[in-house]
mmCIF file of C-alpha atoms in Angstrom:
data_model
loop_
_atom_site.group_PDB
_atom_site.id
_atom_site.type_symbol
_atom_site.label_atom_id
_atom_site.label_comp_id
_atom_site.label_asym_id
_atom_site.label_seq_id
_atom_site.Cartn_x
_atom_site.Cartn_y
_atom_site.Cartn_z
ATOM 1 C CA MET A 1 -0.928 -12.357 -7.835
ATOM 2 C CA SER A 2 -3.137 -10.172 -5.897
ATOM 3 C CA GLU A 3 -0.862 -6.765 -6.748
ATOM 4 C CA PHE A 4 -1.698 -8.072 -10.523
ATOM 5 C CA PHE A 5 -5.591 -8.132 -9.494
ATOM 6 C CA LYS A 6 -5.013 -4.754 -7.736
ATOM 7 C CA LEU A 7 -3.490 -3.007 -10.546
ATOM 8 C CA GLU A 8 -5.316 -3.933 -13.657
ATOM 9 C CA GLY A 9 -8.468 -5.225 -12.164
ATOM 10 C CA ALA A 10 -10.156 -2.999 -13.755
ATOM 11 C CA TYR A 11 -8.843 -3.926 -17.159
ATOM 12 C CA ILE A 12 -9.881 -7.443 -16.805
ATOM 13 C CA PHE A 13 -13.540 -6.633 -15.834
ATOM 14 C CA PHE A 14 -12.963 -4.445 -19.250
ATOM 15 C CA ALA A 15 -11.407 -6.675 -20.946
ATOM 16 C CA PHE A 16 -14.254 -9.569 -19.931
ATOM 17 C CA VAL A 17 -17.449 -6.640 -21.270
ATOM 18 C CA ILE A 18 -15.437 -6.465 -24.470
ATOM 19 C CA LEU A 19 -15.388 -10.624 -24.550
ATOM 20 C CA VAL A 20 -19.092 -10.073 -24.048
ATOM 21 C CA ILE A 21 -20.033 -8.106 -26.458
ATOM 22 C CA THR A 22 -17.631 -10.145 -28.979
ATOM 23 C CA VAL A 23 -18.931 -12.495 -28.975
ATOM 24 C CA PHE A 24 -22.851 -10.766 -29.318
ATOM 25 C CA VAL A 25 -21.134 -9.483 -32.740
ATOM 26 C CA ALA A 26 -20.082 -13.112 -33.439
ATOM 27 C CA THR A 27 -23.253 -14.690 -33.349
ATOM 28 C CA ARG A 28 -25.135 -12.708 -34.832
ATOM 29 C CA PRO A 29 -27.055 -13.863 -38.271
ATOM 30 C CA PHE A 30 -24.983 -11.958 -40.926
ATOM 31 C CA MET A 31 -21.574 -12.635 -39.252
ATOM 32 C CA GLY A 32 -20.573 -15.753 -41.434
ATOM 33 C CA LYS A 33 -19.060 -19.343 -39.964
ATOM 34 C CA GLY A 34 -16.194 -19.575 -37.499
ATOM 35 C CA ALA A 35 -16.478 -15.636 -36.747
ATOM 36 C CA LEU A 36 -17.451 -16.786 -32.896
ATOM 37 C CA LYS A 37 -13.927 -18.691 -32.679
ATOM 38 C CA LYS A 38 -11.910 -16.478 -34.362
ATOM 39 C CA GLY A 39 -12.931 -13.418 -32.869
ATOM 40 C CA LEU A 40 -12.616 -14.562 -29.485
ATOM 41 C CA ILE A 41 -9.486 -16.054 -29.841
ATOM 42 C CA TRP A 42 -8.147 -13.271 -32.306
ATOM 43 C CA VAL A 43 -9.333 -10.299 -29.308
ATOM 44 C CA SER A 44 -8.273 -12.302 -26.161
ATOM 45 C CA LEU A 45 -5.040 -12.482 -27.210
ATOM 46 C CA PHE A 46 -5.076 -8.714 -28.447
ATOM 47 C CA LEU A 47 -6.517 -8.187 -24.712
ATOM 48 C CA ILE A 48 -4.271 -10.217 -23.101
ATOM 49 C CA CYS A 49 -1.138 -8.904 -24.341
ATOM 50 C CA ALA A 50 -2.560 -5.546 -23.917
ATOM 51 C CA ILE A 51 -2.932 -5.702 -19.879
ATOM 52 C CA ALA A 52 -0.038 -7.987 -19.283
ATOM 53 C CA LEU A 53 2.354 -4.541 -21.056
ATOM 54 C CA HIS A 54 0.324 -2.511 -18.869
ATOM 55 C CA PHE A 55 1.601 -4.160 -15.835
ATOM 56 C CA TYR A 56 4.910 -4.396 -17.424
ATOM 57 C CA ILE A 57 4.868 -1.000 -18.061
ATOM 58 C CA THR A 58 3.396 0.367 -14.889
ATOM 59 C CA LYS A 59 5.426 -2.310 -12.533
ATOM 60 C CA ARG A 60 9.038 -0.934 -14.380
ATOM 61 C CA ARG A 61 7.494 3.132 -13.361
ATOM 62 C CA MET A 62 6.566 2.065 -9.820
ATOM 63 C CA ALA A 63 10.110 0.355 -9.649
ATOM 64 C CA ASN A 64 11.951 4.043 -10.592
ATOM 65 C CA VAL A 65 9.370 6.032 -8.448
ATOM 66 C CA ALA A 66 11.188 3.645 -5.217
ATOM 67 C CA THR A 67 14.187 4.457 -6.906
ATOM 68 C CA ALA A 68 14.271 7.701 -7.247
ATOM 69 C CA PHE A 69 12.405 7.935 -4.037
ATOM 70 C CA LYS A 70 15.879 6.176 -2.360
ATOM 71 C CA SER A 71 17.897 8.386 -4.161
ATOM 72 C CA GLY A 72 16.686 12.047 -2.750
ATOM 73 C CA LYS A 73 14.768 12.856 -5.637
ATOM 74 C CA GLU A 74 11.066 14.775 -6.141
ATOM 75 C CA VAL A 75 8.061 12.372 -6.570
ATOM 76 C CA LEU A 76 4.299 13.843 -8.086
ATOM 77 C CA CYS A 77 1.594 11.310 -6.608
ATOM 78 C CA GLU A 78 -2.105 12.116 -8.118
ATOM 79 C CA ASN A 79 -3.797 13.968 -5.078
ATOM 80 C CA ARG A 80 -8.031 12.935 -5.935
ATOM 81 C CA ILE A 81 -8.941 14.070 -2.506
ATOM 82 C CA TYR A 82 -8.410 17.904 -2.423
ATOM 83 C CA THR A 83 -9.928 18.758 -5.473
ATOM 84 C CA LYS A 84 -9.551 22.352 -4.814
ATOM 85 C CA GLY A 85 -5.746 22.716 -4.663
ATOM 86 C CA ALA A 86 -3.030 20.864 -6.049
ATOM 87 C CA ASN A 87 -3.733 18.097 -8.367
ATOM 88 C CA PHE A 88 -0.532 16.502 -7.377
ATOM 89 C CA VAL A 89 1.871 16.052 -3.859
ATOM 90 C CA THR A 90 5.382 16.604 -3.712
ATOM 91 C CA ILE A 91 6.771 14.033 -1.966
ATOM 92 C CA LYS A 92 10.657 14.238 -0.582
ATOM 93 C CA ASP A 93 13.071 12.099 1.256
ATOM 94 C CA ASN A 94 13.272 14.431 4.175
ATOM 95 C CA GLY A 95 12.474 12.142 7.090
ATOM 96 C CA GLU A 96 8.514 13.348 6.949
ATOM 97 C CA TRP A 97 7.653 10.919 3.559
ATOM 98 C CA SER A 98 8.548 6.820 4.039
ATOM 99 C CA LEU A 99 7.395 4.001 1.736
ATOM 100 C CA LYS A 100 5.933 0.876 3.226
ATOM 101 C CA ASN A 101 4.784 -1.894 0.737
ATOM 102 C CA ASP A 102 4.303 0.366 -2.279
ATOM 103 C CA TYR A 103 2.800 3.237 -0.351
ATOM 104 C CA PHE A 104 4.161 6.113 0.419
ATOM 105 C CA VAL A 105 2.770 7.322 3.928
ATOM 106 C CA SER A 106 3.434 10.111 6.142
ATOM 107 C CA PRO A 107 2.304 11.220 9.418
ATOM 108 C CA ASN A 108 1.651 14.653 8.865
ATOM 109 C CA PHE A 109 -0.950 13.831 5.887
ATOM 110 C CA THR A 110 -4.071 11.948 6.093
ATOM 111 C CA ARG A 111 -3.864 9.470 3.287
ATOM 112 C CA ASP A 112 -1.074 7.434 1.630
ATOM 113 C CA PHE A 113 -0.092 7.317 -1.814
ATOM 114 C CA PHE A 114 0.413 4.613 -3.630
ATOM 115 C CA LEU A 115 3.056 3.623 -6.308
ATOM 116 C CA ALA A 116 1.387 3.107 -9.122
ATOM 117 C CA ARG A 117 -0.092 6.627 -9.349
ATOM 118 C CA CYS A 118 3.615 8.063 -8.841
ATOM 119 C CA ILE A 119 6.085 9.730 -11.415
ATOM 120 C CA VAL A 120 9.501 11.448 -10.586
ATOM 121 C CA LYS A 121 10.130 14.468 -11.132
#
């Protein structure tokens, strides 16, 4: 469950903000009777489906990246620290990189890379 909140925490926060906006708009005098109930139901349903779909797609991509890495394929990971060079780091299972708890780690690199921020090359 903590992995869900790690991956989707920002989207859950944005969903909460959208629900607050929905309540604000639905309670205005120009809105019809029952707008609050209908608005909350439909907007909540949409947000739940969108977040669940995003989580499913992200988990599937993470599994594909881990499988590709273990089979020797190259993986591209987003590099947010070094902005002057490449925006990505190429990772390959050549003995330097290893996979530990959904992170690519290397003793020769200053930071770890989360699987959710990587794709197969």
